[in-house]
Short mmCIF file of C-alpha atoms in Angstrom, two decimals:
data_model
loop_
_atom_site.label_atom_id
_atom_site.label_comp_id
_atom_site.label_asym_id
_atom_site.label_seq_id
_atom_site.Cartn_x
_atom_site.Cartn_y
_atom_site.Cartn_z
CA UNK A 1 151.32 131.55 191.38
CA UNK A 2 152.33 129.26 189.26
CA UNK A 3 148.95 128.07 187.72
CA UNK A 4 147.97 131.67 187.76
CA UNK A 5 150.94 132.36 185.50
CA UNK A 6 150.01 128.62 183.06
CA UNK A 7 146.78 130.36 182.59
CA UNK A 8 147.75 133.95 182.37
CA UNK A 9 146.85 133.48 178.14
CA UNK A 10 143.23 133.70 179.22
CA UNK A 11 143.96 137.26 180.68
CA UNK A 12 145.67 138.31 177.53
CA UNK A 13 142.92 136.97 175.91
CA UNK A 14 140.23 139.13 178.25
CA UNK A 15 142.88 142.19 177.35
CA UNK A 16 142.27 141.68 173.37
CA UNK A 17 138.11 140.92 173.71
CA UNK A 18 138.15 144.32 175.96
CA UNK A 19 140.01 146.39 172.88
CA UNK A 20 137.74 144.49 170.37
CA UNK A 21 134.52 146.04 172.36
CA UNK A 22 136.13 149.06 173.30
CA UNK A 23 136.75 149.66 169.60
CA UNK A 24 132.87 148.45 168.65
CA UNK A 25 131.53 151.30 171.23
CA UNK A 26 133.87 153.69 169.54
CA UNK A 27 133.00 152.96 166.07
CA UNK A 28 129.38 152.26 166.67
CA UNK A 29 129.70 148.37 165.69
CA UNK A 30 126.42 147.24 167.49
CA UNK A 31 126.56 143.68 166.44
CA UNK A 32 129.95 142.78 167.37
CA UNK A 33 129.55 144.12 170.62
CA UNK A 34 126.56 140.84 171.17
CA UNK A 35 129.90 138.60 171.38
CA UNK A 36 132.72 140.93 173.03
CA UNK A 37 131.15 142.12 175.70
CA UNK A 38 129.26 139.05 177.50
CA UNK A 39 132.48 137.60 176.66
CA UNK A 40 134.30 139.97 179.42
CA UNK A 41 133.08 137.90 182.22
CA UNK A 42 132.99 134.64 180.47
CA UNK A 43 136.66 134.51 179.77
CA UNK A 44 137.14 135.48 183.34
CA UNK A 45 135.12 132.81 184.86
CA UNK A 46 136.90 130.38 182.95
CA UNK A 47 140.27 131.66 183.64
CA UNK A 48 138.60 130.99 188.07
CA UNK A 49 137.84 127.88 186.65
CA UNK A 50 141.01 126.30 185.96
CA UNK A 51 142.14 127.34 189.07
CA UNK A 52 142.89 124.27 191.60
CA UNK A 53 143.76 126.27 194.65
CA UNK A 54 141.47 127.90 194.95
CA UNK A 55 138.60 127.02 198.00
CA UNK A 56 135.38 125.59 196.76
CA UNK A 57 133.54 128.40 199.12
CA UNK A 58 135.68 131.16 197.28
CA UNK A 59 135.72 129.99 194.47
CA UNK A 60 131.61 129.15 194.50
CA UNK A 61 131.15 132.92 195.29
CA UNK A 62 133.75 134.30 192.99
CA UNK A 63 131.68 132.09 190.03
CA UNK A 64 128.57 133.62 191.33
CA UNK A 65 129.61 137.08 190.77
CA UNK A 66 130.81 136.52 187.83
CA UNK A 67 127.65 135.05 186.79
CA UNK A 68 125.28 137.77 188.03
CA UNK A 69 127.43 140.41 186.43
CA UNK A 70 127.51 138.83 183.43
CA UNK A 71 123.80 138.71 183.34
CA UNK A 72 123.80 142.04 184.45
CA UNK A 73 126.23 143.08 181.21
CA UNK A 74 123.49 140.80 178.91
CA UNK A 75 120.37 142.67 179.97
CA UNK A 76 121.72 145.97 179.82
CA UNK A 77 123.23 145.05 176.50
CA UNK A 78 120.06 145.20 174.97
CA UNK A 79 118.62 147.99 177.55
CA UNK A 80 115.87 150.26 175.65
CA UNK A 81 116.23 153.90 176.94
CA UNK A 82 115.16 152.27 180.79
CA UNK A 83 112.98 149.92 180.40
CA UNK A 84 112.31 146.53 182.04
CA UNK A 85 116.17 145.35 180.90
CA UNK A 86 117.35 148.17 182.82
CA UNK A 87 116.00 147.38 186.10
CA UNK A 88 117.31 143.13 185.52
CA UNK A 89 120.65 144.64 184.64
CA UNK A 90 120.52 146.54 188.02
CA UNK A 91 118.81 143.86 190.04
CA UNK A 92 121.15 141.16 188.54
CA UNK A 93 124.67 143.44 189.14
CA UNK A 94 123.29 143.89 192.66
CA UNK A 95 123.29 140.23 193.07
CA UNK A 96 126.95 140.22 191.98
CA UNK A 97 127.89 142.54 194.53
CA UNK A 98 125.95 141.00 197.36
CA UNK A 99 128.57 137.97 196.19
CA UNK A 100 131.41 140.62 196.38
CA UNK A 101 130.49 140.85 200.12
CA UNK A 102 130.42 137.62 201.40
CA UNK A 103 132.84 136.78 199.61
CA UNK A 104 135.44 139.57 200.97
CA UNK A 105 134.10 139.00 204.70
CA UNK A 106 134.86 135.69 204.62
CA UNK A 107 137.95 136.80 203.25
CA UNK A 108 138.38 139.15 205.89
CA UNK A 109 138.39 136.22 208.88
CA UNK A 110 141.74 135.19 206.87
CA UNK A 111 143.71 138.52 207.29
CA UNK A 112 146.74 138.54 209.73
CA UNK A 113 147.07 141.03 211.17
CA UNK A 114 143.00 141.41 211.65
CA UNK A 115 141.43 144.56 209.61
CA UNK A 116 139.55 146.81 211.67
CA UNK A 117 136.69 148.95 210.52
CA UNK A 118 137.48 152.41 210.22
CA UNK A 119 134.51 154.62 210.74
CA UNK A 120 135.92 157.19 208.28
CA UNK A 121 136.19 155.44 205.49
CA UNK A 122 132.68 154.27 205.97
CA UNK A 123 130.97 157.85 206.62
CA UNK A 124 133.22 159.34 203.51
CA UNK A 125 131.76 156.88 200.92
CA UNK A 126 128.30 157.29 202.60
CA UNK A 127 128.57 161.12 201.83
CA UNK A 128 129.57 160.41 198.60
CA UNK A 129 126.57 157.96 197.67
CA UNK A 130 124.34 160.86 199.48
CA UNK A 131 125.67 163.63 197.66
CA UNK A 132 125.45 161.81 194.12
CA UNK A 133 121.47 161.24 194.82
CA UNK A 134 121.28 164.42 195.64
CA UNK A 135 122.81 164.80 192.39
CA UNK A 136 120.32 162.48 190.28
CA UNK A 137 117.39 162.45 192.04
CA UNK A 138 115.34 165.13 190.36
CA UNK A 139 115.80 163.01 187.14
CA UNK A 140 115.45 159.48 188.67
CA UNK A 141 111.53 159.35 189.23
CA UNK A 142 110.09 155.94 190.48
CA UNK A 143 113.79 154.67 190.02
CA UNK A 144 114.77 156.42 193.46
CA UNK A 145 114.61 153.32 195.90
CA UNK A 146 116.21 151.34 193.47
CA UNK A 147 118.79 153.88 192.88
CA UNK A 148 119.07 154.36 196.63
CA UNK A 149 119.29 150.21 197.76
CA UNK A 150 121.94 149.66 194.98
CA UNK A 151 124.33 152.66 195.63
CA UNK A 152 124.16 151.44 199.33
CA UNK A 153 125.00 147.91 198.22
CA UNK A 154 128.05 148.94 195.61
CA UNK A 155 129.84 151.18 198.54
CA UNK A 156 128.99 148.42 200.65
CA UNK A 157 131.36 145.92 198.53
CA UNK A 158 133.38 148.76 198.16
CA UNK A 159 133.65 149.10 201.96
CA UNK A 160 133.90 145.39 202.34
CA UNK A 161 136.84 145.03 200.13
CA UNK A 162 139.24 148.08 202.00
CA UNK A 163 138.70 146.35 205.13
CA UNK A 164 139.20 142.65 203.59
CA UNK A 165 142.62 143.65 202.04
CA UNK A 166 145.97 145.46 203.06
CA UNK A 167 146.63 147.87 200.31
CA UNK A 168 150.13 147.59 201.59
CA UNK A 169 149.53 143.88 199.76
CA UNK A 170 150.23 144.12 195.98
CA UNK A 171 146.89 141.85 195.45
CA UNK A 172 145.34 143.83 198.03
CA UNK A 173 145.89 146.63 196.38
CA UNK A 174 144.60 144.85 193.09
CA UNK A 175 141.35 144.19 195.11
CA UNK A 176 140.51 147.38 196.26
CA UNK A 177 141.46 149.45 193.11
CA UNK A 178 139.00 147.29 191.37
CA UNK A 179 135.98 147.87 194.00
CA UNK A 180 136.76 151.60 193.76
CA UNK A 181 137.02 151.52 189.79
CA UNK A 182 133.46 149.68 190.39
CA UNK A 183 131.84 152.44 191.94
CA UNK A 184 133.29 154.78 189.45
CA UNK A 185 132.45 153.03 186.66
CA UNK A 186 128.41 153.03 188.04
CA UNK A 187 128.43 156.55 189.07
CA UNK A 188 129.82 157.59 185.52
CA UNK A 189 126.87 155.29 184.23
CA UNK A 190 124.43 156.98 186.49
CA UNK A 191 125.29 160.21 185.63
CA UNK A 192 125.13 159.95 182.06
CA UNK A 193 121.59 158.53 181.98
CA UNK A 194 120.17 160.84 184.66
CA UNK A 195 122.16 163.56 184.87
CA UNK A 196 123.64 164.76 181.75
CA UNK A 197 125.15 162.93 179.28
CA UNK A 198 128.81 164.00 177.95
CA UNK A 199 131.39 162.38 175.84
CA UNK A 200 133.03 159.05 175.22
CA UNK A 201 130.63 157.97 178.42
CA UNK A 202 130.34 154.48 176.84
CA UNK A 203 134.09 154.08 176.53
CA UNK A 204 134.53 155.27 180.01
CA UNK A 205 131.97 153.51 181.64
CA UNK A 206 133.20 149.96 179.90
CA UNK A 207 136.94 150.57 180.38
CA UNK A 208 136.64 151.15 183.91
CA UNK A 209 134.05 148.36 184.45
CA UNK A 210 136.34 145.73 182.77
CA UNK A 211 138.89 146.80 184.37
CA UNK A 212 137.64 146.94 188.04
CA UNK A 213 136.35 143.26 187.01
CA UNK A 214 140.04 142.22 186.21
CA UNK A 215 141.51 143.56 188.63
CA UNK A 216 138.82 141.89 191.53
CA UNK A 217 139.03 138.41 189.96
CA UNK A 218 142.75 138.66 189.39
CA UNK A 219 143.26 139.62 192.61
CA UNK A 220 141.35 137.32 194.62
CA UNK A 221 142.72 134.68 192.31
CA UNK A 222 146.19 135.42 193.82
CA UNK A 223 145.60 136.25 197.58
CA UNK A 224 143.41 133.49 197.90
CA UNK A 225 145.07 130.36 196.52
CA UNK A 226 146.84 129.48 199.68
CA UNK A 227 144.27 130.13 202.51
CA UNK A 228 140.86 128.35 201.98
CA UNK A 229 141.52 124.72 200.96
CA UNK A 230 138.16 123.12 199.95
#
């Protein structure tokens, strides 16, 4: 906790970039957002970095998601109305959640008491991925099975991460608040590009995605400095 808190400046740090770009979406400031928003996830894989407690296997897989959604920011970033940088944004966030997963299960095999799976939680965020394709489909095209694989992945992680934490746990509940920010920050992305677009989407979409990112890395940061020893 204590090297958490030393390099707690970087985190203050991610807090100003995040203003900085949520300010350029507001404002229209297209140039400035080419440095604040791949700088999201590289101020927060520096800040996993510099931390010494953490495992080499958690911290290799943390890094990796951080990478992948990075790339995934980058490409979308310069994303032309859904072409090619629109499916290596999606293909390289998917990669960042597959991360998410192992990462979480093998987090899992730490948790005293043991998590269960709970069938419920499973078939409710299953119904909700259904019911949003139903939502989108008409307006998705040849996009569907992509759609389709990487709405199953993100409730996946999402699934992954409630039964790899105790939201009893303040860094559990961290965790899992950012996996369920994740999957609203997508859907609100999916909906405004193929559903109907409405107002301040960007700013929602970003504020929620930075935020579920924070809140992940932070969190894993913290629960995980004492278990997994390289």
């Amino acid at each position: 906790t204590n090297l958490f808190m030393k390099y707690r400046w970087l985190l203050y740090l991610f807090g100003i970039n995040l203003l900085t770009e949520l300010m350029a979406l507001y404002y229209g400031l297209e140039f400035l957002q080419y440095f604040t928003k791949p700088l999201l996830m590289i101020i927060m894989g520096w800040f996993v970095l510099l931390q010494p407690t953490i495992g080499k296997r958690i911290k290799t897989l943390l890094l990796f998601a951080i990478l992948f959604s990075l790339g995934g920011d980058v490409f979308l970033l310069f994303d032309q109305n859904g072409g090619p940088n629109f499916m290596l944004g999606l293909f390289s966030f998917l990669l960042a959640h597959l991360f998410y997963i192992i990462l979480f299960l093998h987090i899992k095999k730490f948790q005293q008491p043991p998590r269960s799976w709970n069938a419920w939680i499973i078939a409710g965020l299953l119904l909700y991925v259904t019911l949003l394709f139903y939502l989108l489909s008409p307006n998705l095209g040849e996009l569907k099975i992509p759609v389709v694989i990487y709405a199953l992945v993100l409730s996946t992680m999402l699934i992954s991460a409630m039964h790899a934490f105790h939201f009893t746990n303040h860094t559990g509940r961290w965790v899992i608040s950012g996996a369920f920010l994740f999957v609203i920050s997508d859907s609100l992305l999916a909906i405004n590009k193929f559903y109907t677009p409405f107002a301040f989407a960007a700013l929602a979409i970003m504020s929620t995605y930075a935020l579920a990112q924070f809140l992940i890395i932070t969190g894993v940061t913290k629960f995980t400095g004492s278990i997994d020893k390289p």
